[in-house]
XYZ file of C-alpha atoms in Angstrom:
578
model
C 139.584 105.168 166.991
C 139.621 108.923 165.725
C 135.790 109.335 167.186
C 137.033 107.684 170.162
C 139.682 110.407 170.833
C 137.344 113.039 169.603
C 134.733 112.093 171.957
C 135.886 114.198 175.172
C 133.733 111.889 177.905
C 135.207 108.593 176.255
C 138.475 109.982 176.645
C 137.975 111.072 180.300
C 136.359 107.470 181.849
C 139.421 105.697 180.266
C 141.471 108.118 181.553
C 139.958 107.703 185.357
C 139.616 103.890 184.739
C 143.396 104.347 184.060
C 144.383 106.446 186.910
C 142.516 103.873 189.301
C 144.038 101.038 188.036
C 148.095 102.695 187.976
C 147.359 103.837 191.573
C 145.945 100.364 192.868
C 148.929 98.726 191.238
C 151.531 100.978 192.910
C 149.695 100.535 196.572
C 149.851 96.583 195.695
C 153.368 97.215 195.556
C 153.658 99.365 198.535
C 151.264 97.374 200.571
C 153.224 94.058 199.964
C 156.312 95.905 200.732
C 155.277 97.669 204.127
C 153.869 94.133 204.997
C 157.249 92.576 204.536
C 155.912 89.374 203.667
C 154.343 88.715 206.987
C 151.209 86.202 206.149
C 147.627 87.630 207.219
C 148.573 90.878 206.974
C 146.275 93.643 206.390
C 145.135 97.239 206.543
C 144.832 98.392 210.467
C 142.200 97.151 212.560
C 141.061 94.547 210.084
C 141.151 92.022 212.764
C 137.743 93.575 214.157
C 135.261 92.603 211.043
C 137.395 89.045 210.075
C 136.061 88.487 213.828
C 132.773 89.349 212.414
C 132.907 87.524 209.425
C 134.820 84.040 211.798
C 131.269 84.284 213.490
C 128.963 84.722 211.030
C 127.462 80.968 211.844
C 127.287 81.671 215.773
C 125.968 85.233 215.444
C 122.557 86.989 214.401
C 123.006 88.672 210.931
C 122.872 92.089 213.273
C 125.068 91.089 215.927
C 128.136 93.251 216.678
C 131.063 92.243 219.746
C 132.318 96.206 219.017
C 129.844 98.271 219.334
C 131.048 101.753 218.658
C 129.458 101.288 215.222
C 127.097 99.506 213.166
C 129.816 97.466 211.431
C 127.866 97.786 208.226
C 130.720 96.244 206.399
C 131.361 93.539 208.764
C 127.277 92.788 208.509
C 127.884 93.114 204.243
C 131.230 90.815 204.193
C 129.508 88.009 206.628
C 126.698 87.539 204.453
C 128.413 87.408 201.066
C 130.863 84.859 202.863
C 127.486 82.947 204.022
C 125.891 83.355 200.614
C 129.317 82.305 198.678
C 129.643 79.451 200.708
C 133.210 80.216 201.300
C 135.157 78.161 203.200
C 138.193 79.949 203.887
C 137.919 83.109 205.886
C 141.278 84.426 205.897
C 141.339 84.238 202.068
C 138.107 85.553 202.048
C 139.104 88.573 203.890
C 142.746 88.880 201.977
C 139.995 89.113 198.911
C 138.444 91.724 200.691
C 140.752 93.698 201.774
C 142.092 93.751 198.323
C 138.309 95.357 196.517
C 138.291 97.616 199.054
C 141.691 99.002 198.153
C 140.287 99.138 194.536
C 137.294 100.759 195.432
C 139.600 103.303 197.129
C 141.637 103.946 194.356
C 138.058 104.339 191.946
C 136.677 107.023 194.925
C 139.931 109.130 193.847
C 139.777 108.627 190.260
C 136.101 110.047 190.432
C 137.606 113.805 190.359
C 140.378 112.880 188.157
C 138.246 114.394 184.369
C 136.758 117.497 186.125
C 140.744 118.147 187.719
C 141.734 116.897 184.141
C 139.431 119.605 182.743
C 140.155 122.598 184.869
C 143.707 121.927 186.097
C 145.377 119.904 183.043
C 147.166 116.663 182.996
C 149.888 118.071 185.608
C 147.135 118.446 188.247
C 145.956 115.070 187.630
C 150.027 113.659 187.588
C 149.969 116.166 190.702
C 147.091 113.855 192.517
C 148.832 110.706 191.681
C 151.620 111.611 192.883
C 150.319 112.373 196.042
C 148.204 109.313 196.811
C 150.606 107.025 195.552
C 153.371 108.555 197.939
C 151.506 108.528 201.160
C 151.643 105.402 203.844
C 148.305 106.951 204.866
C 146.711 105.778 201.751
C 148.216 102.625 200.804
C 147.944 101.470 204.741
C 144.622 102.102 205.059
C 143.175 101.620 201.819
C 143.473 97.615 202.371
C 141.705 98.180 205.606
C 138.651 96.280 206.169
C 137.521 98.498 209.272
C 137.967 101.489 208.347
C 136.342 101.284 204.535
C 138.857 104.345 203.580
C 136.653 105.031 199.918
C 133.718 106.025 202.069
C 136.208 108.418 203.763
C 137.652 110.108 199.993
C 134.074 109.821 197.859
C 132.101 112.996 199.905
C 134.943 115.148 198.597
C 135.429 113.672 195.108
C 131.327 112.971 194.194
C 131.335 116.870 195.476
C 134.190 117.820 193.271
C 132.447 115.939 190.218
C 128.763 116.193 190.884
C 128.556 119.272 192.749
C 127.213 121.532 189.486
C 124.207 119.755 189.961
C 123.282 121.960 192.774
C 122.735 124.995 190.137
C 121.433 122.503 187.346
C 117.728 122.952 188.544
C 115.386 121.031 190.874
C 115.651 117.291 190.006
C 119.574 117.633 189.704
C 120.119 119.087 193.034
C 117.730 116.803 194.924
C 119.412 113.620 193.077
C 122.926 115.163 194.040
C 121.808 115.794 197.579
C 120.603 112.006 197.984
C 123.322 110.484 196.883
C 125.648 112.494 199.052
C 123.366 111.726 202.462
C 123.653 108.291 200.943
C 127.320 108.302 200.731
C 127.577 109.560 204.551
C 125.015 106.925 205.821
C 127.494 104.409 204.059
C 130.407 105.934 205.779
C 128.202 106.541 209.196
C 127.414 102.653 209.464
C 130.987 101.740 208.892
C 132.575 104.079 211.228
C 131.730 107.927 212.626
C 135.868 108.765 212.857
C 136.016 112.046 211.086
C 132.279 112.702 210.714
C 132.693 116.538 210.892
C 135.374 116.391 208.152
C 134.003 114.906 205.538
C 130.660 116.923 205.595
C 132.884 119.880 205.329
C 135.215 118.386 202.914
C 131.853 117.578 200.806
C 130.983 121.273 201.104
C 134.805 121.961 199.625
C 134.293 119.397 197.086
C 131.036 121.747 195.872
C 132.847 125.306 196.194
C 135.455 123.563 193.732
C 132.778 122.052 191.625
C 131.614 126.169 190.859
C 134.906 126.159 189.088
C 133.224 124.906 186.333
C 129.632 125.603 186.102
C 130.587 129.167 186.371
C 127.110 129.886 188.570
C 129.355 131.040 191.202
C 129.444 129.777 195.519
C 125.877 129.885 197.287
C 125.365 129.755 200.307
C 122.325 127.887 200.327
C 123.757 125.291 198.497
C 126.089 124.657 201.141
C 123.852 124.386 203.843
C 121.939 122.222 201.907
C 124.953 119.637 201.715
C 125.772 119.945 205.245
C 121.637 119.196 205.854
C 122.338 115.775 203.353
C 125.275 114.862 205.030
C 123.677 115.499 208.616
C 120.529 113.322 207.629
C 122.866 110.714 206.608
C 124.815 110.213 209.640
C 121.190 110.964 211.901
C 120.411 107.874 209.930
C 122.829 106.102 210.236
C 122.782 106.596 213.760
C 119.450 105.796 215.001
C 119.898 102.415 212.998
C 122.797 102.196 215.517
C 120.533 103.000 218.375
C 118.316 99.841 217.325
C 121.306 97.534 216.838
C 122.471 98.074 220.692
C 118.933 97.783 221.622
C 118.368 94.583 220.165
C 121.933 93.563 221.438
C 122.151 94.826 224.652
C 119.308 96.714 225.454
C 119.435 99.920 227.437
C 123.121 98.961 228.724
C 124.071 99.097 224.613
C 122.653 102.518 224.017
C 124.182 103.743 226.720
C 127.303 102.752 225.830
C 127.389 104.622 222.414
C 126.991 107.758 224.291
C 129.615 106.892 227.041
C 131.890 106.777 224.096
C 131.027 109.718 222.612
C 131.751 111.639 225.653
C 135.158 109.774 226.104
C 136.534 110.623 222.734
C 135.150 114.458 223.089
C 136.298 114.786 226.496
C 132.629 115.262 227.854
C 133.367 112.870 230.429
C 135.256 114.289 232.671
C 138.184 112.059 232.648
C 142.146 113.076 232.735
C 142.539 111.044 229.258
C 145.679 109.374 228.306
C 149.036 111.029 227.841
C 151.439 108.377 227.812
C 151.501 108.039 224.330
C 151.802 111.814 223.944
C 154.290 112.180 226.394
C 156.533 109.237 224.383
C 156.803 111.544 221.521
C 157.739 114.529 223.855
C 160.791 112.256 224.769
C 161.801 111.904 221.895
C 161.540 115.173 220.731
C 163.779 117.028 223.471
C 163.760 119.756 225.069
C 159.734 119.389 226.546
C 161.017 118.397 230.140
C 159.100 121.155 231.836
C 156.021 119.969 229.667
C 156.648 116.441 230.481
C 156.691 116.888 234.581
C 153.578 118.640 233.791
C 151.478 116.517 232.346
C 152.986 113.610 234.319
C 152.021 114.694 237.709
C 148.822 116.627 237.080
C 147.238 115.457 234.160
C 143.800 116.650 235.119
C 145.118 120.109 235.751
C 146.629 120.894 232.952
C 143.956 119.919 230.274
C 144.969 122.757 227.884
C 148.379 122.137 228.018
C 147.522 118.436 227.146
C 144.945 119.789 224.201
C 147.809 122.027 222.521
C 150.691 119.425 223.101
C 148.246 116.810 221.479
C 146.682 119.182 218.715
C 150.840 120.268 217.713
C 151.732 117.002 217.244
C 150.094 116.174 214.028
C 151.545 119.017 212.130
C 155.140 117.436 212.625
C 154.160 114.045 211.134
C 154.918 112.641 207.893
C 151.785 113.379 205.041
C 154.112 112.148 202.087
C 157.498 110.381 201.302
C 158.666 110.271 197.917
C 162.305 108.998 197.297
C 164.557 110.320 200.238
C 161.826 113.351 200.399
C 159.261 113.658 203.104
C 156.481 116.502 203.519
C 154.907 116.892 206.768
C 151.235 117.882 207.407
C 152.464 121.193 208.580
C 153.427 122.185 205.065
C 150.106 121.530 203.526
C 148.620 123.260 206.150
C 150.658 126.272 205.982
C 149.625 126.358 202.677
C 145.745 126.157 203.533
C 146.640 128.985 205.716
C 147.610 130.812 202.609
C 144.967 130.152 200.477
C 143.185 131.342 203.448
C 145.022 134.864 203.049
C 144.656 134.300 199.581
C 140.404 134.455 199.743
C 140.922 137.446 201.894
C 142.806 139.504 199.270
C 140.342 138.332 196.265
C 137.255 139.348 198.579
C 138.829 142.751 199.223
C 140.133 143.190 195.247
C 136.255 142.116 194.623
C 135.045 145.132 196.463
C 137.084 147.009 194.452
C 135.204 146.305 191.335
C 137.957 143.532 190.062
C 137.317 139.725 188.783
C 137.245 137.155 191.165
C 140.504 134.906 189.204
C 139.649 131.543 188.508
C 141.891 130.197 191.757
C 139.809 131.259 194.456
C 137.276 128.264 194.419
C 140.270 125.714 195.174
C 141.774 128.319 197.230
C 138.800 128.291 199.339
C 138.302 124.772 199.418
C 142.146 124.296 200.858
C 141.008 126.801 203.646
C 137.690 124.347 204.565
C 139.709 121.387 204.252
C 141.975 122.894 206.605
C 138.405 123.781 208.741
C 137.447 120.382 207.925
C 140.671 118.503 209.942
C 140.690 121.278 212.793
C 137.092 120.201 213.550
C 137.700 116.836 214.617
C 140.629 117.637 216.038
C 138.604 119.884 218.889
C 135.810 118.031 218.544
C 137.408 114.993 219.241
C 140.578 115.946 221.043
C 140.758 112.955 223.133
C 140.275 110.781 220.426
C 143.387 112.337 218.821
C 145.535 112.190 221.854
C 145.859 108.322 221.469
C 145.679 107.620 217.975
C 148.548 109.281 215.553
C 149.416 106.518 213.895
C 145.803 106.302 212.566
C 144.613 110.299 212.529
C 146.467 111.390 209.867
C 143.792 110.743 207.741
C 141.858 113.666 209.226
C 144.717 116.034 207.136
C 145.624 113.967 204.303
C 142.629 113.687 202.640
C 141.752 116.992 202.239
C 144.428 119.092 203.209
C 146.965 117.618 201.036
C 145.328 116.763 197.802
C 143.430 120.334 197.686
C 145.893 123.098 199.095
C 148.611 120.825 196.308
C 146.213 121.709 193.586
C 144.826 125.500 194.829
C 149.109 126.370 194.565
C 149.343 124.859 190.968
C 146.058 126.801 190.121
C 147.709 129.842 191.282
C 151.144 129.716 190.160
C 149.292 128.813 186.001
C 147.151 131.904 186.743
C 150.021 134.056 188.507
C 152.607 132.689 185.012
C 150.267 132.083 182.167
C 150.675 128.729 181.994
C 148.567 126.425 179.651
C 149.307 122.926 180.228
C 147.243 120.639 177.954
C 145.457 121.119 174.925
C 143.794 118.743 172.508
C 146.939 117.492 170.862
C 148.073 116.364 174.198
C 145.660 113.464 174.281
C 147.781 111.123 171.955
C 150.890 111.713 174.378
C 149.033 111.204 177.715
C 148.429 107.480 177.344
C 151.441 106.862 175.952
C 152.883 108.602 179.601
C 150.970 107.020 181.643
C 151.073 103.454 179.866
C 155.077 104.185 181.498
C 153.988 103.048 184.638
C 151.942 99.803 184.432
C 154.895 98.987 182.492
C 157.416 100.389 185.099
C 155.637 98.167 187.667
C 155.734 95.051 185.507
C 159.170 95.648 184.530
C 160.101 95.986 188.321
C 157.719 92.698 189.586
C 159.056 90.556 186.625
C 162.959 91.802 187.612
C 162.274 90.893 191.424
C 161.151 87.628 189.594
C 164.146 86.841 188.350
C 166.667 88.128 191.223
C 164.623 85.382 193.582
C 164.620 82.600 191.019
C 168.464 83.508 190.167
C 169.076 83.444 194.155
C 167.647 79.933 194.246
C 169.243 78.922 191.518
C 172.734 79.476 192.843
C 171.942 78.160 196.673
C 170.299 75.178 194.663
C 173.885 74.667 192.740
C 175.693 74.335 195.980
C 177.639 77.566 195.532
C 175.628 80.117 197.861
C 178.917 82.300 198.006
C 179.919 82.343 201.677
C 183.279 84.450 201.339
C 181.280 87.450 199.968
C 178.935 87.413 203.140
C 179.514 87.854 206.360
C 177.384 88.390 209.929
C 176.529 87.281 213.289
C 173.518 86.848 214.872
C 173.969 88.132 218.659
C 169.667 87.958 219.779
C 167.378 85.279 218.939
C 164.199 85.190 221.237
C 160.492 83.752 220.509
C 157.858 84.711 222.902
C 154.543 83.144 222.890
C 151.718 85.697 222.721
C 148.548 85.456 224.355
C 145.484 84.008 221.548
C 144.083 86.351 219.853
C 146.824 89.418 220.577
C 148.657 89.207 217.572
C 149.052 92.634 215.419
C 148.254 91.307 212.417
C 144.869 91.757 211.451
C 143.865 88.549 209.403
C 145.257 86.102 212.250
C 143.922 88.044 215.105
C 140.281 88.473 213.807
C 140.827 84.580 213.705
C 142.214 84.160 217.498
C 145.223 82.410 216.016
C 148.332 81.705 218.051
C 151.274 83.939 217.147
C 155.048 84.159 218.714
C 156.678 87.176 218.761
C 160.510 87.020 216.435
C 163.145 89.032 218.273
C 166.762 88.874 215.787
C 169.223 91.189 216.215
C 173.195 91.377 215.368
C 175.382 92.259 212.461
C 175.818 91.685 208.404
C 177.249 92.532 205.246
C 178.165 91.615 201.758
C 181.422 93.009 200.177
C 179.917 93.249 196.707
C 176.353 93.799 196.592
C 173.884 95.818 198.934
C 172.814 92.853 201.725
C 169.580 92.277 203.865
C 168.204 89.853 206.677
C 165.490 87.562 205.600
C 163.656 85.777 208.710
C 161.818 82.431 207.751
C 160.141 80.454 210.111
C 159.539 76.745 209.292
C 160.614 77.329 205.566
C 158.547 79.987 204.889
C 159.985 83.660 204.809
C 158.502 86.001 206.908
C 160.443 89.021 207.146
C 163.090 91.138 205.212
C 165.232 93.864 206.019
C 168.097 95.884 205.118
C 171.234 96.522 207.679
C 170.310 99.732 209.097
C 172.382 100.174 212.544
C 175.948 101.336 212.452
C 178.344 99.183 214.608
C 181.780 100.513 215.474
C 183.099 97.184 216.778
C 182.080 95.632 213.236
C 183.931 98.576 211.603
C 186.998 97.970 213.378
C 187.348 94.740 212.411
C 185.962 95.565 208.931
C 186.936 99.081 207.430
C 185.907 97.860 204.037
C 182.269 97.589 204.781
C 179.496 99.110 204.985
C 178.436 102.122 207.498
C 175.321 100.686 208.272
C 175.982 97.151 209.388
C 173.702 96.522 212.749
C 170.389 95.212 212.549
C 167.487 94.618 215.128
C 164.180 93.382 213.905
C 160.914 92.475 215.775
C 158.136 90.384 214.031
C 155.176 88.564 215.058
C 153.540 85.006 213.041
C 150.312 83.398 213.408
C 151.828 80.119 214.627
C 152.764 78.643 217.513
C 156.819 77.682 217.458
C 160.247 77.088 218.992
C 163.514 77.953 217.955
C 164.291 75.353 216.407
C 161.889 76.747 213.460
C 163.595 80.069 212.901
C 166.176 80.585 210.162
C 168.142 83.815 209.807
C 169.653 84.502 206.496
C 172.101 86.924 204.990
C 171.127 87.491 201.668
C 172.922 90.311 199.114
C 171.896 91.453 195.954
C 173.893 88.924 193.685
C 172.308 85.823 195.861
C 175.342 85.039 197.858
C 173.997 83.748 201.126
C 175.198 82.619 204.954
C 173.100 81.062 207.513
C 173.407 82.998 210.617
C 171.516 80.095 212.466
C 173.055 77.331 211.337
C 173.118 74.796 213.780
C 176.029 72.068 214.306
């Protein structure tokens, strides 16, 4: 066991290994908790390759229905299900979606020794932190379309691998093929973000220099923005075959008529409705509004700004009752920008480049990296916020986080770990697989101890209290559900409207929707209702609720139950009926 401590690369695989595994747990529980118990859910725009993989006996191994890619994972998943014999897609996919969130959690855990090395165990805490706390990476890394590890791994193989580019010949060209291979990967699942990645890979390297003390080149990182370019040129004239052989001339020029939609190439107004939604709701943007309402096409720049400004006002992080916006990281990028300016001046002055220029330069090009598919692709981001954040998280975030902790141990003298530390850092971290099974066995027991008293006849009525003042199902059309699983399936869903008032006068309450037995939705009282106070002053504040779900079946009302449930299991029917 001694050798095993002793040995520094033992040490830092478990310790990755170990930093995947903690972070995959605590998006598990996230995941499960965004999804609110909804059945089929998945990460977004799943729906497209469960299609792919529902057809894989009806279509040629090649075949596509969306053809703004290759669908290389949709072509990967329908042949293992074909070659598994599986007979169940939507547990097949569920399966899925579940490596790939794995795999995701691995493609961050690939930088975790070299951050462990260079930063200390509070940089790699630091990166935890941060991926654990973001809906951008627990969302998405259960996502099935958009393959999110393909997305992370240019920056982290980069981060880890990117001495090799001052190792000598064989090194670099081995480092340089695996990165163009990485990019084809990503290229044949999806081109979103193309142009940040291969910058972020070029980041990954200038932080990489950190360590092999040969200092930046140049060359090198032309060289890694030539791998990354023949990967996607690959990756894109296998696309070019694919329509082809699909749809002949009509398919190739389709993948070009997209490309000028999402760049703006085409001509076209665009969309603003979604943009001008969030103006709403923001205040104070009427004159903006009118604009862009009644000449959309004339006021392009206006529309490119409005759209581009947006993003730095969303949430990148929530952690307890705290949230960070993008526009914080990206400040700081901005400063680590100023930062490399200072350094290159001191530098010319005869002084030492300090050891936190590489990251600070590498928060600068992430922030590079996310500004270029922003213009590149403006009209691509004017429609899609709840899906672009990516573009800033992965870089911006992770890297400007780590180029500030790098400064403020250089600017304070700070050493964080040394070799003693090893004993205590497993012993930390082993704090949160336990934290997480502490928490999944307690939520164990509060359900079986709920059932237990409704079971005994003595669900405790007088403690809870509500009304239910909206109950609507709506048939959707086949196929149009939001949940991926079901909709990649063409499964009919009805849409759960429930709305009205509750409470429990001893223990925190929430709604729980089930639909022929089966729970489907939970959530906590967040509405404040004055008439409900009047009549009440000992409650709550928040009392109101309003809820909208959709399920992959076809029902009445008759099949809806709504439930007021509180902490203690004391629980009212709000449905009950005669």
């Amino acid at each position: 066991m001694e050798k095993l401590w002793l040995n520094v690369k033992a040490f830092e695989v478990a310790f990755s290994l170990f930093f995947a595994c903690a972070l995959y747990a605590v998006w598990s529980i996230q995941f499960g908790t965004a999804a609110g118990g909804v059945v089929g859910g998945a990460g977004s725009d799943s729906f497209i390759i469960v299609d792919r993989i529902n057809h894989t006996s009806h279509w040629a191994w090649y075949y596509q229905s969306y053809l703004s890619q290759v669908g290389g994972q949709g072509v990967l998943l329908a042949g293992l299900f074909k070659l598994l014999n599986a007979l169940d897609v939507a547990y097949f996919a569920l399966l899925s979606s579940n490596v790939f969130a794995l795999l995701t959690a691995l493609s961050v855990s690939v930088a975790v020794p070299f951050i462990y090395r260079n930063v200390g165990f509070f940089g790699v805490l630091l990166v935890f932190v941060l991926f654990a706390s973001s809906r951008w990476m627990y969302s998405f890394a259960y996502s099935l379309y958009w393959v999110l590890f393909t997305l992370i791994l240019p920056l982290t193989y980069s981060i880890a691998c990117g001495g090799m580019m001052g190792a000598g010949r064989r090194p670099r060209h081995l480092f340089l093929l695996g990165l163009a291979f990485i990019v084809f990967l990503k290229s044949i699942c999806g081109y979103e973000y193309i142009t940040t990645l291969t910058i972020l890979a070029c980041a990954g390297y200038v932080v990489s220099t950190v360590q092999s003390k040969q200092g930046i080149c140049l060359r090198s990182m032309i060289w890694i923005f030539a791998a990354c370019l023949a990967g996607f040129s690959v990756a894109f004239l296998l696309h070019l075959v694919q329509l082809y052989a699909i749809h002949g001339w009509d398919g190739v020029h389709h993948i070009f008529g997209r490309i000028l939609m999402h760049s703006g190439g085409d001509g076209a107004a665009g969309r603003a409705d979604i943009l001008l939604g969030r103006l709403q709701l923001e205040g104070g943007m009427q004159a903006a509004i009118d604009k862009l309402s009644t000449d959309l096409q004339g006021h392009q720049l206006l529309f490119f700004w409005l759209s581009f400004v947006q993003y730095f006002s969303i949430d990148a992080l929530s952690l307890f009752s705290v949230k960070l916006s993008f526009g914080v990281f990206s400040i700081l990028s901005g400063l680590a920008a100023l930062r490399c300016v200072y350094v290159l001046i001191k530098r010319g002055a005869g002084q030492a480049i300090p050891v936190d220029y590489p990251w600070a330069l590498a928060a600068f090009l992430a922030l590079l990296a996310a500004l270029s598919w922003q213009v590149l692709a403006w009209k691509h981001m004017t429609i899609h916020y709840h899906l672009n954040g990516l573009v800033f998280f992965v870089g911006i975030v992770p890297l400007s986080s780590l180029w500030l902790l790098m400064f403020i141990k250089q600017a304070f003298g700070c050493s964080w770990v040394g070799p003693d530390v090893r004993y205590v850092l497993f012993a930390l971290l082993a704090i949160v697989p336990s934290a997480l099974l502490i928490g999944q066995q307690w939520a164990h027991v509060e359900a079986q101890a709920r059932q237990l008293q409704f079971l005994a006849g003595n669900p405790g009525v007088e403690f809870v209290k509500g009304r239910l003042d909206k109950l609507e199902v709506q048939a959707m059309p086949r196929g149009m559900t939001g949940i991926e699983i079901p909709r990649g399936l063409g499964l009919a869903s009805t849409r759960i409207v429930v709305g009205g008032w509750a409470f429990s006068s001893v223990a925190p309450a929430e709604i729980e929707v089930k639909v022929k037995g089966v729970m489907v939705k939970r959530l906590v009282p967040d509405g404040h209702r004055a008439d409900v106070a009047r009549i009440y002053p000992e409650g709550p504040v928040n009392t109101g609720y309003m809820l909208s779900t959709v399920v992959p079946s076809d029902i009445d009302l008759q099949d809806v139950e709504v439930w007021v449930v509180d902490a203690l299991g004391n629980r009212l029917e709000l449905t009950k009926r005669g």
